[in-house]
mmCIF file of C-alpha atoms in Angstrom:
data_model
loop_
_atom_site.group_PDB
_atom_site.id
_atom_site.type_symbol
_atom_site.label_atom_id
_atom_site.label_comp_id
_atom_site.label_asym_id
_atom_site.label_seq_id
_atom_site.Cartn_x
_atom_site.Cartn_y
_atom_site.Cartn_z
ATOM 1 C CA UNK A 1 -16.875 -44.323 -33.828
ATOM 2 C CA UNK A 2 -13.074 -43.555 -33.342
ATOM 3 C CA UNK A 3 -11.415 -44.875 -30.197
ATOM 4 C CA UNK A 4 -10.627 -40.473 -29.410
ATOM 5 C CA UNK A 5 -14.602 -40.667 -29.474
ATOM 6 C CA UNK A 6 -14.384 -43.689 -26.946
ATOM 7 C CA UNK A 7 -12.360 -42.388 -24.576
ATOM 8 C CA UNK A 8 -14.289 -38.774 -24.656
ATOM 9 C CA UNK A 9 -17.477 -40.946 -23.750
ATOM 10 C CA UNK A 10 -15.609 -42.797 -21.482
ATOM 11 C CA UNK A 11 -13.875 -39.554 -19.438
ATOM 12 C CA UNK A 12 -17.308 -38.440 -19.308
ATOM 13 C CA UNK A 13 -19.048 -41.117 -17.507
ATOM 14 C CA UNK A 14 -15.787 -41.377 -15.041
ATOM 15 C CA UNK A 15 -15.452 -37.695 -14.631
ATOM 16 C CA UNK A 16 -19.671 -38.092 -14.111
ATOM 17 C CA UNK A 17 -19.341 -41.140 -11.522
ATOM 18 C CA UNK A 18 -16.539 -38.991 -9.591
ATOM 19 C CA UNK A 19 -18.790 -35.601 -9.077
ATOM 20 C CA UNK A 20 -21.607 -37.346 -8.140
ATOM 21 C CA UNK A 21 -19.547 -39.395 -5.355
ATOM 22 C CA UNK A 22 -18.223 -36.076 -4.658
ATOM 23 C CA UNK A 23 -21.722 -35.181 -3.979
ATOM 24 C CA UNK A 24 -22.659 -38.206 -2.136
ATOM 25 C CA UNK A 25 -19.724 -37.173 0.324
ATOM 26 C CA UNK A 26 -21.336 -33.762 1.028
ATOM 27 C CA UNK A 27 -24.524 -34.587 1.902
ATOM 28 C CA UNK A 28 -23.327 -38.072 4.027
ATOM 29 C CA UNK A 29 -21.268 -34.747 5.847
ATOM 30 C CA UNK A 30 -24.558 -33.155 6.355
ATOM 31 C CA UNK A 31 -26.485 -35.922 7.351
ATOM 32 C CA UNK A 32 -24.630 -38.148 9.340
ATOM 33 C CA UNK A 33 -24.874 -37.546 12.652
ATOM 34 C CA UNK A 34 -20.533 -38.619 14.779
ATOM 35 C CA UNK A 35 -17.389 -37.982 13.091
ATOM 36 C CA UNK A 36 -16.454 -41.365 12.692
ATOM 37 C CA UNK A 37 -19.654 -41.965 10.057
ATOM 38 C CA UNK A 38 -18.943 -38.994 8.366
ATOM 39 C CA UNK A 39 -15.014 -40.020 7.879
ATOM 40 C CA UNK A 40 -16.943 -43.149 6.611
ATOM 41 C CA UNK A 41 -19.109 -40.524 3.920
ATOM 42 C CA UNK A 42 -15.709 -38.567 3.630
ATOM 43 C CA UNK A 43 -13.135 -41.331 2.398
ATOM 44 C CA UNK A 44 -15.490 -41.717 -1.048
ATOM 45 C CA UNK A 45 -14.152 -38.646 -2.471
ATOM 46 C CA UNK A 46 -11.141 -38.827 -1.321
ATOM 47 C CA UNK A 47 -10.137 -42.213 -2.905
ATOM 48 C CA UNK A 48 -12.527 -43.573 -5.376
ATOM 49 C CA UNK A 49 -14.296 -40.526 -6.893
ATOM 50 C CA UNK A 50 -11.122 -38.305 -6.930
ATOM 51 C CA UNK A 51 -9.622 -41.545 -8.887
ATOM 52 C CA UNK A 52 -12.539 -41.854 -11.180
ATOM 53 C CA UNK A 53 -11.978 -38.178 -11.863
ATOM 54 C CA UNK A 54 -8.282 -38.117 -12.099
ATOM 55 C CA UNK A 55 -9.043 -41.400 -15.032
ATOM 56 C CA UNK A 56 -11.677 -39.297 -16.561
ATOM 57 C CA UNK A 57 -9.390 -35.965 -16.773
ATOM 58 C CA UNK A 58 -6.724 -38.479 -18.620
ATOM 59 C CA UNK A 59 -9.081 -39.806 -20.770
ATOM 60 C CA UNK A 60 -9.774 -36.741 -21.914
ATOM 61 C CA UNK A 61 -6.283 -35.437 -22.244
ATOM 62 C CA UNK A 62 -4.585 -38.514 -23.563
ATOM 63 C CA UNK A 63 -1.004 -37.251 -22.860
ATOM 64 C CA UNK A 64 2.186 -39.595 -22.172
ATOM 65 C CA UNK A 65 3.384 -36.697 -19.536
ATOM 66 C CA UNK A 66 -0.259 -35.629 -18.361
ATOM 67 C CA UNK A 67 -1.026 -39.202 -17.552
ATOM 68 C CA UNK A 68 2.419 -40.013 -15.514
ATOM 69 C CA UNK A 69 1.678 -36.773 -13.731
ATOM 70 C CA UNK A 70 -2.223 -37.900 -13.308
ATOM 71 C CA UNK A 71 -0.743 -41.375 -12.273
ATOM 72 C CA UNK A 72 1.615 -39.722 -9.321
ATOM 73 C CA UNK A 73 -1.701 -37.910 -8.213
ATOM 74 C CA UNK A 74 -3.648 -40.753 -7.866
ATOM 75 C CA UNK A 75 -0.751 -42.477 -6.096
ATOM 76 C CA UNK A 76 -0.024 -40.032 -3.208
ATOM 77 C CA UNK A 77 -3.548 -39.574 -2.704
ATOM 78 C CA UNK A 78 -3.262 -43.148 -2.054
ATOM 79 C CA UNK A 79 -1.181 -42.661 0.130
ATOM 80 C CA UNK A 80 -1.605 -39.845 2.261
ATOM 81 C CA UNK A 81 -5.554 -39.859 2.745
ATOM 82 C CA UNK A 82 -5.516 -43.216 4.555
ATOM 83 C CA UNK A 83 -3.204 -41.443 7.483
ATOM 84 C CA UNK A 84 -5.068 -38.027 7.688
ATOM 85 C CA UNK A 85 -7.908 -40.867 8.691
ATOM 86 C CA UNK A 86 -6.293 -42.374 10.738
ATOM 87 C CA UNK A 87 -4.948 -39.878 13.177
ATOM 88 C CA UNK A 88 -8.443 -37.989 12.601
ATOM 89 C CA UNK A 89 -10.320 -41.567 13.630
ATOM 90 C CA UNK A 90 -7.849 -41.686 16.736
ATOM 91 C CA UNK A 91 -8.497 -38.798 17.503
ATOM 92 C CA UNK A 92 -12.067 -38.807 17.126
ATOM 93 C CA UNK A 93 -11.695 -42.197 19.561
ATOM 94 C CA UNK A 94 -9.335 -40.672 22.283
ATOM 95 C CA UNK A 95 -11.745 -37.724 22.272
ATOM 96 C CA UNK A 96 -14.905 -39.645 23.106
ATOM 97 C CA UNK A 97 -16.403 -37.897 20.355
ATOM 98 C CA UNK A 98 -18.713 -41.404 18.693
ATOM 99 C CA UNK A 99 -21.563 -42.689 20.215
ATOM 100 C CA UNK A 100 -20.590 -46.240 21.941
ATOM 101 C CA UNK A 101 -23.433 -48.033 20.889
ATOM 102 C CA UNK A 102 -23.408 -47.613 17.192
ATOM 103 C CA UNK A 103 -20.534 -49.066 17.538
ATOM 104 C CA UNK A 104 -20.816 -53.218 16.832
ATOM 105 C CA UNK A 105 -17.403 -54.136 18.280
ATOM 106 C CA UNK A 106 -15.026 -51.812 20.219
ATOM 107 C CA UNK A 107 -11.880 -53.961 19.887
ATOM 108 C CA UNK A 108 -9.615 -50.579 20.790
ATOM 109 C CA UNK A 109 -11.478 -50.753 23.923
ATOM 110 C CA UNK A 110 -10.680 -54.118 24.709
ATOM 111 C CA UNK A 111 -7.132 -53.816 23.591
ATOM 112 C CA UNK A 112 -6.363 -50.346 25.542
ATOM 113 C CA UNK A 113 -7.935 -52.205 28.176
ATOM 114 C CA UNK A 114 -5.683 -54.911 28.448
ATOM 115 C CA UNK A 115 -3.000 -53.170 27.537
ATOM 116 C CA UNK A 116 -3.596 -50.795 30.350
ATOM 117 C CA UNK A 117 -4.096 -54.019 32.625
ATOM 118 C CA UNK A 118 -0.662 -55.582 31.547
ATOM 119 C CA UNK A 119 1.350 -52.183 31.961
ATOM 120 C CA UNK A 120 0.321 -51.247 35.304
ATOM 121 C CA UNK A 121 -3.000 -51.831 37.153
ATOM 122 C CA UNK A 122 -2.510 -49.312 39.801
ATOM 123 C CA UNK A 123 -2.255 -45.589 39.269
ATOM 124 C CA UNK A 124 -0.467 -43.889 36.894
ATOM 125 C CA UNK A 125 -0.743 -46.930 34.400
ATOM 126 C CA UNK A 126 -3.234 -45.126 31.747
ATOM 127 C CA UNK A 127 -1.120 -42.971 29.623
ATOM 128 C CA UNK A 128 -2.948 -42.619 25.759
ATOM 129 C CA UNK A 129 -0.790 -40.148 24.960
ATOM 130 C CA UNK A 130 2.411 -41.913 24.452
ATOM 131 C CA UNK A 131 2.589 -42.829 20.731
ATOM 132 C CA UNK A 132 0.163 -44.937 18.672
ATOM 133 C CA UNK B 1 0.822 -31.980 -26.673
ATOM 134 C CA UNK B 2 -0.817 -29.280 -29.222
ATOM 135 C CA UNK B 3 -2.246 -32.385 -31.141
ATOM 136 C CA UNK B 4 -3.741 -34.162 -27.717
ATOM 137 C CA UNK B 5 -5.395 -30.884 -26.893
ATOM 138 C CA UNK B 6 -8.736 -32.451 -27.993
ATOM 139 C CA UNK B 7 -10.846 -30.699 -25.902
ATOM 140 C CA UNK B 8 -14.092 -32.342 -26.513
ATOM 141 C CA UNK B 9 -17.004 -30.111 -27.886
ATOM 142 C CA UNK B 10 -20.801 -30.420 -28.360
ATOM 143 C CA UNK B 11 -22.341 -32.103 -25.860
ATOM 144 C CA UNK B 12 -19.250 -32.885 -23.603
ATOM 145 C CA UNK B 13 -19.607 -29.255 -22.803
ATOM 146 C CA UNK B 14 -22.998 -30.013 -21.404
ATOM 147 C CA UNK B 15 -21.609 -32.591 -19.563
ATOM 148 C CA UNK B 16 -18.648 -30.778 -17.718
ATOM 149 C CA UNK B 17 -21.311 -27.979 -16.833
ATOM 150 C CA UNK B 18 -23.221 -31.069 -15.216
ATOM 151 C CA UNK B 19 -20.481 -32.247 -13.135
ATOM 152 C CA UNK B 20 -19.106 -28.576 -12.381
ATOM 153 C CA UNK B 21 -22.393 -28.024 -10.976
ATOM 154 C CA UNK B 22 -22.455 -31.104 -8.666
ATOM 155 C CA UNK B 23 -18.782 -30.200 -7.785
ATOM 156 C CA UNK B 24 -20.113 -26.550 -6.698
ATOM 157 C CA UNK B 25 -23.297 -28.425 -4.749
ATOM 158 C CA UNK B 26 -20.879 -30.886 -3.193
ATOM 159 C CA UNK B 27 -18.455 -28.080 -1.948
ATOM 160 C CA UNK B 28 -21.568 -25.984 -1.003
ATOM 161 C CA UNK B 29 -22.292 -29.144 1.494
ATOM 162 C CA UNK B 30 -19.170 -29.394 2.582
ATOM 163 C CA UNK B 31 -18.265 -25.919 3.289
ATOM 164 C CA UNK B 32 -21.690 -25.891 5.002
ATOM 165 C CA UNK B 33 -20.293 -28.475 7.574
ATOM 166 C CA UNK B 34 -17.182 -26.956 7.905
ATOM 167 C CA UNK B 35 -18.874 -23.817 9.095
ATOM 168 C CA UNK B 36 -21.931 -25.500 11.518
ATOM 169 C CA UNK B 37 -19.256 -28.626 12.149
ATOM 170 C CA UNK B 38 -19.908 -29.037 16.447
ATOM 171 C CA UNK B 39 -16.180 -29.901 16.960
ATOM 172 C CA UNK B 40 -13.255 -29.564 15.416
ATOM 173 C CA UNK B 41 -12.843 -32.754 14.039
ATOM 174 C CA UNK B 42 -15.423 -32.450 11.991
ATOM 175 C CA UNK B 43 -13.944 -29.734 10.600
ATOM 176 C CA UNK B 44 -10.937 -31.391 9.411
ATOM 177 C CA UNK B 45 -13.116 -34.425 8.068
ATOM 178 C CA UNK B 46 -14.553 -31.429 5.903
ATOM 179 C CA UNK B 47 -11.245 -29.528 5.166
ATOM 180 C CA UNK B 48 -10.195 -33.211 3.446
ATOM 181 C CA UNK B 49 -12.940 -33.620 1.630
ATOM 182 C CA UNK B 50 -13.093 -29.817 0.239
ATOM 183 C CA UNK B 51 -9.213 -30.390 -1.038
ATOM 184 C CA UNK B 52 -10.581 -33.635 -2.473
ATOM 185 C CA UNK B 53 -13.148 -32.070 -4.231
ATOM 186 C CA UNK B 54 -11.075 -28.991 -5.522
ATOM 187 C CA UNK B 55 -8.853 -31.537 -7.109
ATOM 188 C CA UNK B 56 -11.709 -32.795 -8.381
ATOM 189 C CA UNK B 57 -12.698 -29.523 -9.449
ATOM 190 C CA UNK B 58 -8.865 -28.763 -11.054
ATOM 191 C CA UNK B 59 -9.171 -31.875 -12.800
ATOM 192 C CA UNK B 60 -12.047 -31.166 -14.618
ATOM 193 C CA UNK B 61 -10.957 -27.703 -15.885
ATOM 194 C CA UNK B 62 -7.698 -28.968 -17.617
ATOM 195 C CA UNK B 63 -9.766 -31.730 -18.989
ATOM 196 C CA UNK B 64 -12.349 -29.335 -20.549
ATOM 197 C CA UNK B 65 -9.737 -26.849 -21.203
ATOM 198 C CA UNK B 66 -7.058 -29.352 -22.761
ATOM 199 C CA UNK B 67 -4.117 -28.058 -21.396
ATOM 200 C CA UNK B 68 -1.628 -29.314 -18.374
ATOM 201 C CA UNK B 69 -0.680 -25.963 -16.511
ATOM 202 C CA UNK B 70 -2.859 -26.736 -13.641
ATOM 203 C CA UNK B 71 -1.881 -30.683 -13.035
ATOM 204 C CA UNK B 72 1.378 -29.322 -10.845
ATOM 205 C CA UNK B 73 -1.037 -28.009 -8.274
ATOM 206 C CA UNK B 74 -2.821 -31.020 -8.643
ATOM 207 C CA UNK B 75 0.338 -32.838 -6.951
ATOM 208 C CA UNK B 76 1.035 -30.400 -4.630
ATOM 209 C CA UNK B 77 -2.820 -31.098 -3.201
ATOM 210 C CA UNK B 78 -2.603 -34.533 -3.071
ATOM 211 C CA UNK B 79 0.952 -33.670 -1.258
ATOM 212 C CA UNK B 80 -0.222 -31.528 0.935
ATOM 213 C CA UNK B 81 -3.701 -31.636 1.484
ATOM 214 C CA UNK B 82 -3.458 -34.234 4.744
ATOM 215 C CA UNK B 83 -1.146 -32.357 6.557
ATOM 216 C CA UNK B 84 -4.015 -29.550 7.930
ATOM 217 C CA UNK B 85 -6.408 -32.146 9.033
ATOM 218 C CA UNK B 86 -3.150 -34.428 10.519
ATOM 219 C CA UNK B 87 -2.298 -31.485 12.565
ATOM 220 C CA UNK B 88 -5.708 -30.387 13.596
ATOM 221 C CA UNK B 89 -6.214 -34.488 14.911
ATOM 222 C CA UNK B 90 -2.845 -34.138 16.419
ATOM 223 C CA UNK B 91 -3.300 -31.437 18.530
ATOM 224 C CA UNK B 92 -7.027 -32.241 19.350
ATOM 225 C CA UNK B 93 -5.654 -35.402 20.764
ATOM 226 C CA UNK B 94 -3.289 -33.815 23.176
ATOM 227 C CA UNK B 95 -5.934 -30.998 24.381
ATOM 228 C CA UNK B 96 -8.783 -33.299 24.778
ATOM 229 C CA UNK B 97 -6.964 -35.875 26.840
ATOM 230 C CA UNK B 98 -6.395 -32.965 28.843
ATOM 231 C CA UNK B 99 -10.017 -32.497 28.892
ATOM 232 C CA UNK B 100 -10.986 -36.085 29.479
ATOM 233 C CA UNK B 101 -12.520 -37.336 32.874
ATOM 234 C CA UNK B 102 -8.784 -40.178 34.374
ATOM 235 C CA UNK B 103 -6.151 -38.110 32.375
ATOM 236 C CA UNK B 104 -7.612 -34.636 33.639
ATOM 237 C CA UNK B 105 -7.932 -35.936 37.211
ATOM 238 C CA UNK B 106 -4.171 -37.310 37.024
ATOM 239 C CA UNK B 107 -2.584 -33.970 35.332
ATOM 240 C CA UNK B 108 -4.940 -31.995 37.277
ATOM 241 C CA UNK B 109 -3.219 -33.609 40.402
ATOM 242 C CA UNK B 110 0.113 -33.501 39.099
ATOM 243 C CA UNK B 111 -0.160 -29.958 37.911
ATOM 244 C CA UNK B 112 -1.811 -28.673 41.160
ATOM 245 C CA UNK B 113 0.405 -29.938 43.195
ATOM 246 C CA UNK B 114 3.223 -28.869 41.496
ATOM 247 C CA UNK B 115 1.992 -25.603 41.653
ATOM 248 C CA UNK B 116 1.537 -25.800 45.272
ATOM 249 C CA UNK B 117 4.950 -26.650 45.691
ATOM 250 C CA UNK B 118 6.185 -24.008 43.179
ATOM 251 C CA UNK B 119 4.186 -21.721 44.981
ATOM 252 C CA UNK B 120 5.564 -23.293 48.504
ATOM 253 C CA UNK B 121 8.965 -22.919 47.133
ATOM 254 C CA UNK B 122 8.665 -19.284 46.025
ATOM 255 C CA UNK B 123 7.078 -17.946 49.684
ATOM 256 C CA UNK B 124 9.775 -19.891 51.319
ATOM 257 C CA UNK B 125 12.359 -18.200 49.008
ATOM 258 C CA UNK B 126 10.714 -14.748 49.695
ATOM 259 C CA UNK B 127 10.736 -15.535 53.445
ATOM 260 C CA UNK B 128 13.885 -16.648 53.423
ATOM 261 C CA UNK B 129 15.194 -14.161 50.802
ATOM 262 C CA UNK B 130 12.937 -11.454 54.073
ATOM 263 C CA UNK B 131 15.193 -13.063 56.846
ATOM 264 C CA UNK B 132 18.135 -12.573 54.614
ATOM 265 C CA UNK B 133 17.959 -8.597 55.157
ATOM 266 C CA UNK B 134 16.188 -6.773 51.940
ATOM 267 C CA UNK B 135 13.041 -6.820 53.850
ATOM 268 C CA UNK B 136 12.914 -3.009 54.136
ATOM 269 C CA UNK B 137 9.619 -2.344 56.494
ATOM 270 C CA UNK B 138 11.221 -3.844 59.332
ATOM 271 C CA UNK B 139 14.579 -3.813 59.494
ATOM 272 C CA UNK B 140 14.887 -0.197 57.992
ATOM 273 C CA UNK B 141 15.482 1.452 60.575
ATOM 274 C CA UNK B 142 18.599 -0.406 61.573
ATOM 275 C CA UNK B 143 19.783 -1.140 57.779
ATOM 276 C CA UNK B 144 19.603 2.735 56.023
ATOM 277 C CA UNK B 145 20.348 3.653 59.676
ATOM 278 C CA UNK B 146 24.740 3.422 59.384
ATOM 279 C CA UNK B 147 24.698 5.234 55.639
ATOM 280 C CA UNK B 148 23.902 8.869 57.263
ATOM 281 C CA UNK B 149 25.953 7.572 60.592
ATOM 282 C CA UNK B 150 29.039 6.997 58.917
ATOM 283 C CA UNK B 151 29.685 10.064 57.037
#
């Protein structure tokens, strides 16, 4: 068994292990009932399954310029899913749109709170849509 | 890059036919929820995850196929595939706080009553702009009245 042989087997089971995450994402979308637990279904594909695939798809290929190119993939993926869920959690949060008591501990609560306390406690002190 | 093109045979073709399939069921799901999705948040949770799992999907065909033309697109994805749902939270944010219970009361106020005084502003310009002398009803008679005296 040739190491070309390993790495096919190998793609495989990645390549495998990313679809069915892939899968798990669609029906945690179907079945979960707030946004916020189906970002929580929705960041598996977007991280770790399209990363298992994206190592599968270069096992398979085993090319010095398909793998850099597979690498820079992975990496902005990385990097750009995390702040598509962030401004989607926020503004899933500033919306009202979660149910308060799935929620264990509301710490943004507490902290707009206070915040809202130390900028002004009279009228116009409550202003979420300045940045954050 | 001719010699790498291994594309492996046999029973890997099986295989990638096995996780094309839960790709398809996967994007089924998610394009399901994109449709029935109650708001639109949950719409751009769906819109990520369907670019995520086209990638997937790209990824898999230039694996089985063995060749590289499809890997740019792959970047531009994984460039551009946050900016939809970034926008969509964005501007969800600033129309729902418009449609919460203390921000719509405030900007409710603040609008209305700048309204009111728009409005205040413009009748009080028309009346004064009346007084001034275009108001044609009432003083017409006197106004028009010199043009046929004076010739």
């Amino acid at each position: 068994m040739s190491w070309g042989e390993v790495a096919d087997a190998g793609g495989a089971l990645c390549m495998l292990a990313g679809a069915l995450l892939c899968l798990l994402a669609g029906i945690g979308l179907l079945r979960l009932p707030d946004v916020l637990s189906r970002m929580h279904a929705a960041t598996k594909p977007q991280s770790f399954g399209l990363l298992l695939v994206l190592i599968g798809a270069g096992l398979w290929l085993r090319s010095p310029i398909d793998l850099c190119t597979l690498l820079l993939v992975g990496l902005f993926q990385l990097l750009t899913s995390p702040v598509a869920a962030h401004m989607v959690g926020r503004a899933a949060y500033r919306t009202g749109r979660l149910d308060r008591e799935g929620l264990v501990r509301d710490e943004l609560a507490e902290a707009l709170r206070t915040a809202a306390a130390d900028r002004d406690p009279g009228d116009s002190g409550e202003n979420p849509r300045s940045t954050g | 890059m001719a010699v790498t093109a291994a594309a492996p045979s046999g029973a890997y073709e099986t295989v990638a036919a096995v996780i094309a399939a839960l790709l398809l069921a996967a994007g089924l799901m998610v394009t399901l929820r994109m449709a029935r999705g109650p708001s639109t948040l949950d719409r751009a949770v769906a819109l990520d995850v369907l670019v995520a799992v086209v990638m997937a999907g790209i990824a898999l065909q230039s694996a089985v196929r063995g060749n590289a033309f499809y890997l740019p697109v792959l970047l531009v994805l994984s460039f551009l595939g946050f900016t939809g749902s970034v926008g969509v939270a964005r501007f969800m944010a600033l129309r729902d706080e418009a449609g919460t219970e203390d921000v719509d009361v405030s900007e409710g106020t603040g609008e209305e009553s700048r309204g009111e005084q728009g409005t205040d502003q413009e009748s009080a310009g028309g009346q004064a702009g009346g007084a001034g002398g275009n108001s044609a009803p009432d003083d017409g008679p006197q106004r028009p009245g010199p043009p046929p005296e004076e010739p």
